[in-house]
PDB file of C-alpha atoms in Angstrom:
ATOM      1  CA  MET A   1     -81.043 134.401  79.134  1.00  0.00           C
ATOM      2  CA  ALA A   2     -80.172 130.861  80.196  1.00  0.00           C
ATOM      3  CA  ASN A   3     -81.599 129.594  83.446  1.00  0.00           C
ATOM      4  CA  VAL A   4     -78.488 128.425  85.295  1.00  0.00           C
ATOM      5  CA  HIS A   5     -78.723 126.526  88.575  1.00  0.00           C
ATOM      6  CA  ARG A   6     -76.222 125.523  91.169  1.00  0.00           C
ATOM      7  CA  ILE A   7     -76.023 121.983  92.552  1.00  0.00           C
ATOM      8  CA  GLY A   8     -77.267 123.345  95.856  1.00  0.00           C
ATOM      9  CA  ASP A   9     -80.503 124.492  94.195  1.00  0.00           C
ATOM     10  CA  TYR A  10     -81.609 120.865  94.034  1.00  0.00           C
ATOM     11  CA  GLN A  11     -81.409 120.277  97.756  1.00  0.00           C
ATOM     12  CA  ASN A  12     -84.607 119.452  99.594  1.00  0.00           C
ATOM     13  CA  ASN A  13     -85.062 121.565 102.708  1.00  0.00           C
ATOM     14  CA  GLY A  14     -81.394 121.217 103.551  1.00  0.00           C
ATOM     15  CA  GLN A  15     -81.676 117.448 103.918  1.00  0.00           C
ATOM     16  CA  GLY A  16     -79.316 116.589 101.086  1.00  0.00           C
ATOM     17  CA  GLY A  17     -79.325 116.629  97.317  1.00  0.00           C
ATOM     18  CA  ASN A  18     -82.118 115.292  95.142  1.00  0.00           C
ATOM     19  CA  TYR A  19     -79.674 115.377  92.285  1.00  0.00           C
ATOM     20  CA  TYR A  20     -81.108 112.407  90.377  1.00  0.00           C
ATOM     21  CA  GLN A  21     -84.700 113.660  90.214  1.00  0.00           C
ATOM     22  CA  MET A  22     -84.287 116.430  87.662  1.00  0.00           C
ATOM     23  CA  GLY A  23     -86.273 116.796  84.437  1.00  0.00           C
ATOM     24  CA  ASN A  24     -89.977 116.621  83.633  1.00  0.00           C
ATOM     25  CA  GLN A  25     -92.400 114.017  84.947  1.00  0.00           C
ATOM     26  CA  GLU A  26     -92.045 111.736  81.913  1.00  0.00           C
ATOM     27  CA  SER A  27     -88.254 111.740  82.212  1.00  0.00           C
ATOM     28  CA  GLN A  28     -88.466 110.870  85.893  1.00  0.00           C
ATOM     29  CA  LEU A  29     -90.931 108.064  85.104  1.00  0.00           C
ATOM     30  CA  ASN A  30     -88.624 106.618  82.444  1.00  0.00           C
ATOM     31  CA  MET A  31     -85.664 106.849  84.793  1.00  0.00           C
ATOM     32  CA  GLY A  32     -87.699 104.997  87.388  1.00  0.00           C
ATOM     33  CA  ARG A  33     -88.442 102.238  84.891  1.00  0.00           C
ATOM     34  CA  LEU A  34     -84.755 102.011  83.985  1.00  0.00           C
ATOM     35  CA  GLN A  35     -83.884 101.714  87.660  1.00  0.00           C
ATOM     36  CA  GLN A  36     -86.462  98.953  88.008  1.00  0.00           C
ATOM     37  CA  MET A  37     -84.990  97.111  85.006  1.00  0.00           C
ATOM     38  CA  ARG A  38     -81.472  97.477  86.450  1.00  0.00           C
ATOM     39  CA  VAL A  39     -79.819  98.195  83.104  1.00  0.00           C
ATOM     40  CA  PRO A  40     -76.088  97.335  83.408  1.00  0.00           C
ATOM     41  CA  PHE A  41     -73.756 100.362  83.596  1.00  0.00           C
ATOM     42  CA  ILE A  42     -76.746 102.705  83.169  1.00  0.00           C
ATOM     43  CA  THR A  43     -78.386 102.314  86.571  1.00  0.00           C
ATOM     44  CA  SER A  44     -76.850 101.353  89.879  1.00  0.00           C
ATOM     45  CA  GLY A  45     -77.944 100.107  93.256  1.00  0.00           C
ATOM     46  CA  ASN A  46     -76.460 102.826  95.478  1.00  0.00           C
ATOM     47  CA  ARG A  47     -76.414 106.527  94.717  1.00  0.00           C
ATOM     48  CA  TYR A  48     -75.040 109.331  96.818  1.00  0.00           C
ATOM     49  CA  GLN A  49     -78.047 111.150  98.271  1.00  0.00           C
ATOM     50  CA  GLY A  50     -76.230 113.870 100.164  1.00  0.00           C
ATOM     51  CA  ASP A  51     -74.683 117.120  99.036  1.00  0.00           C
ATOM     52  CA  PRO A  52     -72.366 116.212  96.087  1.00  0.00           C
ATOM     53  CA  ARG A  53     -69.890 118.816  97.309  1.00  0.00           C
ATOM     54  CA  LYS A  54     -69.396 116.759 100.488  1.00  0.00           C
ATOM     55  CA  GLU A  55     -68.717 113.515  98.628  1.00  0.00           C
ATOM     56  CA  THR A  56     -65.405 111.981  99.710  1.00  0.00           C
ATOM     57  CA  PHE A  57     -62.769 110.544  97.380  1.00  0.00           C
ATOM     58  CA  PRO A  58     -63.467 106.879  98.358  1.00  0.00           C
ATOM     59  CA  GLN A  59     -67.180 107.502  97.813  1.00  0.00           C
ATOM     60  CA  MET A  60     -66.417 108.972  94.396  1.00  0.00           C
ATOM     61  CA  LEU A  61     -64.376 105.910  93.407  1.00  0.00           C
ATOM     62  CA  LYS A  62     -67.071 103.504  94.538  1.00  0.00           C
ATOM     63  CA  LEU A  63     -69.914 105.409  92.868  1.00  0.00           C
ATOM     64  CA  ASN A  64     -68.063 105.693  89.564  1.00  0.00           C
ATOM     65  CA  LEU A  65     -66.332 102.302  89.349  1.00  0.00           C
ATOM     66  CA  CYS A  66     -68.469  99.843  91.309  1.00  0.00           C
ATOM     67  CA  PRO A  67     -71.613 101.571  92.677  1.00  0.00           C
ATOM     68  CA  SER A  68     -73.416  98.250  93.206  1.00  0.00           C
ATOM     69  CA  LEU A  69     -70.627  96.614  95.227  1.00  0.00           C
ATOM     70  CA  LYS A  70     -71.638  95.064  98.549  1.00  0.00           C
ATOM     71  CA  LEU A  71     -69.407  93.606 101.244  1.00  0.00           C
ATOM     72  CA  PHE A  72     -71.222  90.263 101.389  1.00  0.00           C
ATOM     73  CA  SER A  73     -71.426  89.368  97.720  1.00  0.00           C
ATOM     74  CA  PHE A  74     -70.093  86.952  95.145  1.00  0.00           C
ATOM     75  CA  THR A  75     -67.860  89.753  93.848  1.00  0.00           C
ATOM     76  CA  ILE A  76     -65.961  90.055  97.122  1.00  0.00           C
ATOM     77  CA  PHE A  77     -65.920  86.273  97.582  1.00  0.00           C
ATOM     78  CA  ILE A  78     -64.382  85.522  94.174  1.00  0.00           C
ATOM     79  CA  ILE A  79     -61.749  88.252  94.543  1.00  0.00           C
ATOM     80  CA  LEU A  80     -60.712  87.058  98.004  1.00  0.00           C
ATOM     81  CA  LEU A  81     -60.648  83.451  96.790  1.00  0.00           C
ATOM     82  CA  ASN A  82     -58.384  84.377  93.868  1.00  0.00           C
ATOM     83  CA  VAL A  83     -56.057  86.328  96.159  1.00  0.00           C
ATOM     84  CA  LEU A  84     -55.840  83.503  98.712  1.00  0.00           C
ATOM     85  CA  ILE A  85     -55.026  80.957  96.005  1.00  0.00           C
ATOM     86  CA  PHE A  86     -52.420  83.309  94.519  1.00  0.00           C
ATOM     87  CA  VAL A  87     -50.755  83.769  97.924  1.00  0.00           C
ATOM     88  CA  SER A  88     -50.734  79.988  98.388  1.00  0.00           C
ATOM     89  CA  MET A  89     -49.026  79.530  95.019  1.00  0.00           C
ATOM     90  CA  CYS A  90     -46.462  82.206  95.885  1.00  0.00           C
ATOM     91  CA  THR A  91     -45.441  80.197  98.933  1.00  0.00           C
ATOM     92  CA  GLN A  92     -44.865  77.141  96.722  1.00  0.00           C
ATOM     93  CA  GLY A  93     -42.533  78.728  94.202  1.00  0.00           C
ATOM     94  CA  ILE A  94     -41.821  81.991  92.379  1.00  0.00           C
ATOM     95  CA  ASN A  95     -39.844  82.472  89.191  1.00  0.00           C
ATOM     96  CA  LYS A  96     -37.259  85.010  90.338  1.00  0.00           C
ATOM     97  CA  GLN A  97     -36.173  85.666  86.760  1.00  0.00           C
ATOM     98  CA  GLY A  98     -39.676  86.535  85.588  1.00  0.00           C
ATOM     99  CA  GLN A  99     -42.143  89.323  86.280  1.00  0.00           C
ATOM    100  CA  LEU A 100     -43.225  90.537  89.718  1.00  0.00           C
ATOM    101  CA  LEU A 101     -44.343  87.516  91.790  1.00  0.00           C
ATOM    102  CA  GLU A 102     -44.472  85.307  88.712  1.00  0.00           C
ATOM    103  CA  ILE A 103     -45.580  81.776  89.611  1.00  0.00           C
ATOM    104  CA  ARG A 104     -43.479  78.871  88.357  1.00  0.00           C
ATOM    105  CA  ILE A 105     -45.001  76.742  85.594  1.00  0.00           C
ATOM    106  CA  ASP A 106     -44.793  73.541  87.633  1.00  0.00           C
ATOM    107  CA  VAL A 107     -46.653  75.199  90.523  1.00  0.00           C
ATOM    108  CA  LEU A 108     -49.402  76.429  88.192  1.00  0.00           C
ATOM    109  CA  ASP A 109     -49.726  72.959  86.738  1.00  0.00           C
ATOM    110  CA  GLU A 110     -49.889  71.401  90.199  1.00  0.00           C
ATOM    111  CA  PHE A 111     -52.655  73.794  91.289  1.00  0.00           C
ATOM    112  CA  GLY A 112     -54.766  72.934  88.222  1.00  0.00           C
ATOM    113  CA  ALA A 113     -53.878  75.298  85.382  1.00  0.00           C
ATOM    114  CA  ASN A 114     -55.417  74.720  81.957  1.00  0.00           C
ATOM    115  CA  ASN A 115     -53.192  72.086  80.340  1.00  0.00           C
ATOM    116  CA  ALA A 116     -54.651  70.903  77.022  1.00  0.00           C
ATOM    117  CA  GLN A 117     -52.457  67.811  76.819  1.00  0.00           C
ATOM    118  CA  LYS A 118     -53.422  66.509  80.265  1.00  0.00           C
ATOM    119  CA  ILE A 119     -57.094  67.297  79.670  1.00  0.00           C
ATOM    120  CA  GLN A 120     -57.102  65.363  76.418  1.00  0.00           C
ATOM    121  CA  GLN A 121     -54.815  62.453  77.227  1.00  0.00           C
ATOM    122  CA  LYS A 122     -55.485  62.032  80.962  1.00  0.00           C
ATOM    123  CA  TYR A 123     -59.100  63.318  80.967  1.00  0.00           C
ATOM    124  CA  GLN A 124     -58.384  65.906  83.656  1.00  0.00           C
ATOM    125  CA  LEU A 125     -61.501  67.911  82.806  1.00  0.00           C
ATOM    126  CA  TRP A 126     -61.482  69.579  86.210  1.00  0.00           C
ATOM    127  CA  ARG A 127     -58.681  71.821  84.913  1.00  0.00           C
ATOM    128  CA  LEU A 128     -61.250  73.670  82.790  1.00  0.00           C
ATOM    129  CA  PHE A 129     -62.806  74.761  86.093  1.00  0.00           C
ATOM    130  CA  THR A 130     -59.815  75.298  88.378  1.00  0.00           C
ATOM    131  CA  ALA A 131     -57.830  77.351  85.846  1.00  0.00           C
ATOM    132  CA  MET A 132     -60.205  80.314  86.205  1.00  0.00           C
ATOM    133  CA  PHE A 133     -59.069  80.812  89.823  1.00  0.00           C
ATOM    134  CA  LEU A 134     -55.316  80.847  89.124  1.00  0.00           C
ATOM    135  CA  HIS A 135     -53.151  83.788  88.038  1.00  0.00           C
ATOM    136  CA  LEU A 136     -49.679  84.008  86.545  1.00  0.00           C
ATOM    137  CA  ASN A 137     -48.211  87.016  88.364  1.00  0.00           C
ATOM    138  CA  PHE A 138     -49.023  90.067  90.475  1.00  0.00           C
ATOM    139  CA  ILE A 139     -50.016  92.307  87.542  1.00  0.00           C
ATOM    140  CA  HIS A 140     -52.286  89.566  86.228  1.00  0.00           C
ATOM    141  CA  ILE A 141     -54.265  89.199  89.442  1.00  0.00           C
ATOM    142  CA  LEU A 142     -54.287  92.965  90.068  1.00  0.00           C
ATOM    143  CA  PHE A 143     -55.832  93.716  86.675  1.00  0.00           C
ATOM    144  CA  ASN A 144     -58.394  90.911  86.991  1.00  0.00           C
ATOM    145  CA  SER A 145     -59.322  91.950  90.534  1.00  0.00           C
ATOM    146  CA  VAL A 146     -60.025  95.533  89.455  1.00  0.00           C
ATOM    147  CA  SER A 147     -62.029  94.228  86.490  1.00  0.00           C
ATOM    148  CA  ALA A 148     -64.013  91.946  88.801  1.00  0.00           C
ATOM    149  CA  PHE A 149     -64.807  94.849  91.130  1.00  0.00           C
ATOM    150  CA  ILE A 150     -66.376  96.683  88.195  1.00  0.00           C
ATOM    151  CA  LEU A 151     -67.883  93.978  85.969  1.00  0.00           C
ATOM    152  CA  VAL A 152     -69.005  91.305  88.430  1.00  0.00           C
ATOM    153  CA  SER A 153     -70.514  93.788  90.900  1.00  0.00           C
ATOM    154  CA  VAL A 154     -72.578  95.468  88.162  1.00  0.00           C
ATOM    155  CA  MET A 155     -73.818  92.177  86.756  1.00  0.00           C
ATOM    156  CA  GLU A 156     -74.545  90.788  90.221  1.00  0.00           C
ATOM    157  CA  TYR A 157     -76.795  93.788  90.876  1.00  0.00           C
ATOM    158  CA  THR A 158     -78.536  93.349  87.510  1.00  0.00           C
ATOM    159  CA  TYR A 159     -78.969  89.577  87.363  1.00  0.00           C
ATOM    160  CA  GLY A 160     -78.660  88.398  90.956  1.00  0.00           C
ATOM    161  CA  THR A 161     -75.982  86.279  92.595  1.00  0.00           C
ATOM    162  CA  LEU A 162     -77.143  82.847  91.395  1.00  0.00           C
ATOM    163  CA  TYR A 163     -77.284  83.747  87.699  1.00  0.00           C
ATOM    164  CA  VAL A 164     -73.908  85.476  87.870  1.00  0.00           C
ATOM    165  CA  ILE A 165     -72.254  82.456  89.519  1.00  0.00           C
ATOM    166  CA  ILE A 166     -73.630  80.099  86.857  1.00  0.00           C
ATOM    167  CA  ILE A 167     -72.631  82.309  83.923  1.00  0.00           C
ATOM    168  CA  TYR A 168     -69.246  83.151  85.486  1.00  0.00           C
ATOM    169  CA  ILE A 169     -68.369  79.451  85.733  1.00  0.00           C
ATOM    170  CA  LEU A 170     -69.776  78.566  82.300  1.00  0.00           C
ATOM    171  CA  SER A 171     -67.829  81.411  80.678  1.00  0.00           C
ATOM    172  CA  GLY A 172     -64.612  80.280  82.336  1.00  0.00           C
ATOM    173  CA  ILE A 173     -65.084  76.689  81.209  1.00  0.00           C
ATOM    174  CA  GLY A 174     -66.079  77.729  77.683  1.00  0.00           C
ATOM    175  CA  GLY A 175     -63.121  80.084  77.359  1.00  0.00           C
ATOM    176  CA  ASN A 176     -60.619  77.510  78.598  1.00  0.00           C
ATOM    177  CA  LEU A 177     -62.004  74.845  76.269  1.00  0.00           C
ATOM    178  CA  PHE A 178     -61.862  77.286  73.346  1.00  0.00           C
ATOM    179  CA  THR A 179     -58.193  77.904  74.170  1.00  0.00           C
ATOM    180  CA  ASP A 180     -57.470  74.172  74.156  1.00  0.00           C
ATOM    181  CA  MET A 181     -59.102  73.841  70.737  1.00  0.00           C
ATOM    182  CA  PHE A 182     -56.284  75.914  69.239  1.00  0.00           C
ATOM    183  CA  SER A 183     -53.366  74.575  71.285  1.00  0.00           C
ATOM    184  CA  SER A 184     -50.914  73.349  68.652  1.00  0.00           C
ATOM    185  CA  VAL A 185     -48.223  72.957  71.312  1.00  0.00           C
ATOM    186  CA  ILE A 186     -48.244  72.254  75.040  1.00  0.00           C
ATOM    187  CA  ILE A 187     -49.546  75.481  76.579  1.00  0.00           C
ATOM    188  CA  ILE A 188     -50.456  76.160  80.197  1.00  0.00           C
ATOM    189  CA  SER A 189     -52.956  78.951  80.678  1.00  0.00           C
ATOM    190  CA  ALA A 190     -54.776  80.336  83.691  1.00  0.00           C
ATOM    191  CA  GLY A 191     -56.713  83.358  84.846  1.00  0.00           C
ATOM    192  CA  ALA A 192     -60.170  84.769  85.482  1.00  0.00           C
ATOM    193  CA  SER A 193     -60.133  86.665  82.177  1.00  0.00           C
ATOM    194  CA  THR A 194     -62.282  84.031  80.470  1.00  0.00           C
ATOM    195  CA  SER A 195     -65.005  84.453  83.099  1.00  0.00           C
ATOM    196  CA  LEU A 196     -64.671  88.248  83.118  1.00  0.00           C
ATOM    197  CA  MET A 197     -65.176  88.324  79.355  1.00  0.00           C
ATOM    198  CA  GLY A 198     -68.392  86.436  79.973  1.00  0.00           C
ATOM    199  CA  MET A 199     -69.421  89.131  82.444  1.00  0.00           C
ATOM    200  CA  LEU A 200     -68.701  91.789  79.828  1.00  0.00           C
ATOM    201  CA  ALA A 201     -70.788  89.877  77.286  1.00  0.00           C
ATOM    202  CA  LEU A 202     -73.742  89.981  79.685  1.00  0.00           C
ATOM    203  CA  PHE A 203     -74.278  93.625  78.757  1.00  0.00           C
ATOM    204  CA  VAL A 204     -74.811  92.582  75.143  1.00  0.00           C
ATOM    205  CA  SER A 205     -77.042  89.718  76.290  1.00  0.00           C
ATOM    206  CA  TYR A 206     -79.161  92.104  78.334  1.00  0.00           C
ATOM    207  CA  MET A 207     -79.749  94.343  75.332  1.00  0.00           C
ATOM    208  CA  VAL A 208     -80.758  91.389  73.149  1.00  0.00           C
ATOM    209  CA  LEU A 209     -83.026  89.730  75.702  1.00  0.00           C
ATOM    210  CA  ASN A 210     -84.774  92.921  76.857  1.00  0.00           C
ATOM    211  CA  TRP A 211     -84.809  94.810  73.565  1.00  0.00           C
ATOM    212  CA  LYS A 212     -88.594  95.102  73.405  1.00  0.00           C
ATOM    213  CA  SER A 213     -88.813  96.068  77.065  1.00  0.00           C
ATOM    214  CA  LEU A 214     -86.571  99.070  76.342  1.00  0.00           C
ATOM    215  CA  GLU A 215     -88.837 100.520  73.655  1.00  0.00           C
ATOM    216  CA  PHE A 216     -89.966 103.279  76.014  1.00  0.00           C
ATOM    217  CA  THR A 217     -86.423 104.709  76.053  1.00  0.00           C
ATOM    218  CA  GLY A 218     -86.734 105.828  72.422  1.00  0.00           C
ATOM    219  CA  GLN A 219     -83.447 107.230  71.149  1.00  0.00           C
ATOM    220  CA  LEU A 220     -81.692 106.028  74.279  1.00  0.00           C
ATOM    221  CA  ARG A 221     -81.754 102.552  72.763  1.00  0.00           C
ATOM    222  CA  CYS A 222     -79.466 103.862  70.028  1.00  0.00           C
ATOM    223  CA  MET A 223     -76.930 104.695  72.717  1.00  0.00           C
ATOM    224  CA  PHE A 224     -77.261 101.153  74.039  1.00  0.00           C
ATOM    225  CA  VAL A 225     -76.618  99.801  70.530  1.00  0.00           C
ATOM    226  CA  CYS A 226     -73.519 101.990  70.149  1.00  0.00           C
ATOM    227  CA  ILE A 227     -72.123 100.802  73.479  1.00  0.00           C
ATOM    228  CA  THR A 228     -72.880  97.200  72.536  1.00  0.00           C
ATOM    229  CA  THR A 229     -71.159  97.612  69.161  1.00  0.00           C
ATOM    230  CA  ILE A 230     -68.071  99.117  70.792  1.00  0.00           C
ATOM    231  CA  ILE A 231     -67.922  96.171  73.210  1.00  0.00           C
ATOM    232  CA  ILE A 232     -68.109  93.625  70.384  1.00  0.00           C
ATOM    233  CA  ILE A 233     -65.466  95.406  68.286  1.00  0.00           C
ATOM    234  CA  TRP A 234     -63.174  95.777  71.300  1.00  0.00           C
ATOM    235  CA  VAL A 235     -63.408  92.082  72.160  1.00  0.00           C
ATOM    236  CA  PHE A 236     -62.704  90.942  68.614  1.00  0.00           C
ATOM    237  CA  LEU A 237     -59.752  93.315  68.306  1.00  0.00           C
ATOM    238  CA  LEU A 238     -58.431  92.043  71.620  1.00  0.00           C
ATOM    239  CA  SER A 239     -58.764  88.457  70.422  1.00  0.00           C
ATOM    240  CA  SER A 240     -57.052  88.971  67.062  1.00  0.00           C
ATOM    241  CA  GLY A 241     -54.884  92.054  67.335  1.00  0.00           C
ATOM    242  CA  PHE A 242     -52.225  90.774  69.702  1.00  0.00           C
ATOM    243  CA  SER A 243     -49.420  88.396  68.932  1.00  0.00           C
ATOM    244  CA  THR A 244     -49.692  84.911  70.348  1.00  0.00           C
ATOM    245  CA  LYS A 245     -46.252  85.531  71.874  1.00  0.00           C
ATOM    246  CA  SER A 246     -47.544  88.360  74.017  1.00  0.00           C
ATOM    247  CA  GLY A 247     -48.769  86.005  76.740  1.00  0.00           C
ATOM    248  CA  VAL A 248     -52.385  87.098  76.250  1.00  0.00           C
ATOM    249  CA  ASP A 249     -54.910  84.254  75.998  1.00  0.00           C
ATOM    250  CA  ASN A 250     -56.806  85.714  73.036  1.00  0.00           C
ATOM    251  CA  PHE A 251     -58.740  82.533  72.274  1.00  0.00           C
ATOM    252  CA  GLY A 252     -59.758  82.254  75.917  1.00  0.00           C
ATOM    253  CA  HIS A 253     -61.125  85.796  75.879  1.00  0.00           C
ATOM    254  CA  LEU A 254     -63.120  85.155  72.724  1.00  0.00           C
ATOM    255  CA  GLY A 255     -64.441  81.807  73.953  1.00  0.00           C
ATOM    256  CA  GLY A 256     -65.474  83.293  77.289  1.00  0.00           C
ATOM    257  CA  PHE A 257     -67.234  86.157  75.542  1.00  0.00           C
ATOM    258  CA  ILE A 258     -69.195  83.845  73.221  1.00  0.00           C
ATOM    259  CA  THR A 259     -70.182  81.530  76.085  1.00  0.00           C
ATOM    260  CA  GLY A 260     -71.236  84.436  78.302  1.00  0.00           C
ATOM    261  CA  LEU A 261     -73.194  86.021  75.462  1.00  0.00           C
ATOM    262  CA  LEU A 262     -75.261  82.891  74.788  1.00  0.00           C
ATOM    263  CA  ALA A 263     -75.637  81.948  78.454  1.00  0.00           C
ATOM    264  CA  GLY A 264     -76.708  85.493  79.300  1.00  0.00           C
ATOM    265  CA  ILE A 265     -79.638  85.216  76.906  1.00  0.00           C
ATOM    266  CA  CYS A 266     -80.866  81.701  77.683  1.00  0.00           C
ATOM    267  CA  ILE A 267     -80.402  81.530  81.474  1.00  0.00           C
ATOM    268  CA  PRO A 268     -81.664  84.780  83.134  1.00  0.00           C
ATOM    269  CA  LYS A 269     -85.322  85.761  83.234  1.00  0.00           C
ATOM    270  CA  PRO A 270     -86.281  88.607  80.861  1.00  0.00           C
ATOM    271  CA  PHE A 271     -88.040  91.695  82.196  1.00  0.00           C
ATOM    272  CA  GLN A 272     -91.134  90.708  80.219  1.00  0.00           C
ATOM    273  CA  GLN A 273     -92.057  87.393  78.629  1.00  0.00           C
ATOM    274  CA  THR A 274     -93.388  87.552  75.071  1.00  0.00           C
ATOM    275  CA  ASP A 275     -92.790  85.424  71.995  1.00  0.00           C
ATOM    276  CA  TYR A 276     -89.654  87.443  71.221  1.00  0.00           C
ATOM    277  CA  GLU A 277     -88.004  86.697  74.570  1.00  0.00           C
ATOM    278  CA  MET A 278     -88.995  83.019  74.502  1.00  0.00           C
ATOM    279  CA  LYS A 279     -87.610  82.559  70.979  1.00  0.00           C
ATOM    280  CA  ALA A 280     -84.398  84.362  71.926  1.00  0.00           C
ATOM    281  CA  LYS A 281     -83.910  82.098  74.961  1.00  0.00           C
ATOM    282  CA  PHE A 282     -84.672  78.944  72.960  1.00  0.00           C
ATOM    283  CA  ILE A 283     -82.305  79.823  70.105  1.00  0.00           C
ATOM    284  CA  SER A 284     -79.460  80.942  72.371  1.00  0.00           C
ATOM    285  CA  GLY A 285     -79.860  77.846  74.549  1.00  0.00           C
ATOM    286  CA  GLY A 286     -79.554  75.614  71.503  1.00  0.00           C
ATOM    287  CA  LEU A 287     -76.532  77.531  70.243  1.00  0.00           C
ATOM    288  CA  LEU A 288     -74.850  77.342  73.664  1.00  0.00           C
ATOM    289  CA  ALA A 289     -75.320  73.575  73.895  1.00  0.00           C
ATOM    290  CA  PHE A 290     -74.101  73.189  70.301  1.00  0.00           C
ATOM    291  CA  PHE A 291     -71.075  75.436  70.897  1.00  0.00           C
ATOM    292  CA  LEU A 292     -69.902  73.677  74.066  1.00  0.00           C
ATOM    293  CA  GLY A 293     -70.737  70.193  72.793  1.00  0.00           C
ATOM    294  CA  LEU A 294     -69.038  70.716  69.444  1.00  0.00           C
ATOM    295  CA  MET A 295     -65.873  72.051  71.081  1.00  0.00           C
ATOM    296  CA  LEU A 296     -65.706  69.077  73.430  1.00  0.00           C
ATOM    297  CA  ILE A 297     -66.230  66.559  70.609  1.00  0.00           C
ATOM    298  CA  LEU A 298     -63.713  68.185  68.274  1.00  0.00           C
ATOM    299  CA  PHE A 299     -61.166  68.520  71.073  1.00  0.00           C
ATOM    300  CA  TYR A 300     -61.185  64.761  71.681  1.00  0.00           C
ATOM    301  CA  THR A 301     -61.526  63.660  68.049  1.00  0.00           C
ATOM    302  CA  VAL A 302     -59.802  66.198  65.789  1.00  0.00           C
ATOM    303  CA  VAL A 303     -57.311  68.223  67.853  1.00  0.00           C
ATOM    304  CA  LYS A 304     -53.958  66.460  68.023  1.00  0.00           C
ATOM    305  CA  LEU A 305     -51.527  67.289  70.828  1.00  0.00           C
TER     306      LEU A 305
END
């Protein structure tokens, strides 16, 4: 007969649930190592330690969507900054014939949207940076804010604030430059999606950089590979499956993902340092410099606007 337990059976002397310490000693040891390695989306910084039956709805949302979120963090800062800039743009001009709170093109351009023609002909390179903080309409900033709550908070817990800031900015710049490479007409683009794709790519980077460190997980690494494969397929489908008339910056997403993938391998410190990790960092660093440098050179020598 099966040995069935209730959740309450795992309470310790009535002091709250010990829900995460189930299994044999080896399983608990491996889980402890995973927690120490801070594997993205697998482990989290804050876990509910009380009786699960007393967990509130807000606690459930936080634990399932952004368990590592902290009030004083880069995640909260970047979301508030994006919202403040969006509100400022709304006060300057809204397209009443467009979508909900859709910002006028001239206002976006004035605030520093990604404009390939001005970047190439007037050398306004700062637009590659400022464009990642601008959004086109209410739905745009809402979707990106929710994504930032989930992706940036998880990666900030895993990598630390400094690494996340660097890779977030690099991914945004790389994605915007990749968009400009394929601008056959004058196109204004904006949004944090390029940077958020870089945050998503960090999960793949983590698996590559710490592959040998995860050997103790055994078959669990296969699950990591499956998740990584799904992420890659999803990104490529997103970048090629939509029409260019849909308003989705597919090239920006792909460029941000590639930049974040390479930066996520060469910049953060691996959990252990062997020849494998050092070679991975060296190769990815060279590829990142080549990727960004080649795009910049081709944009100013080959791309005609």
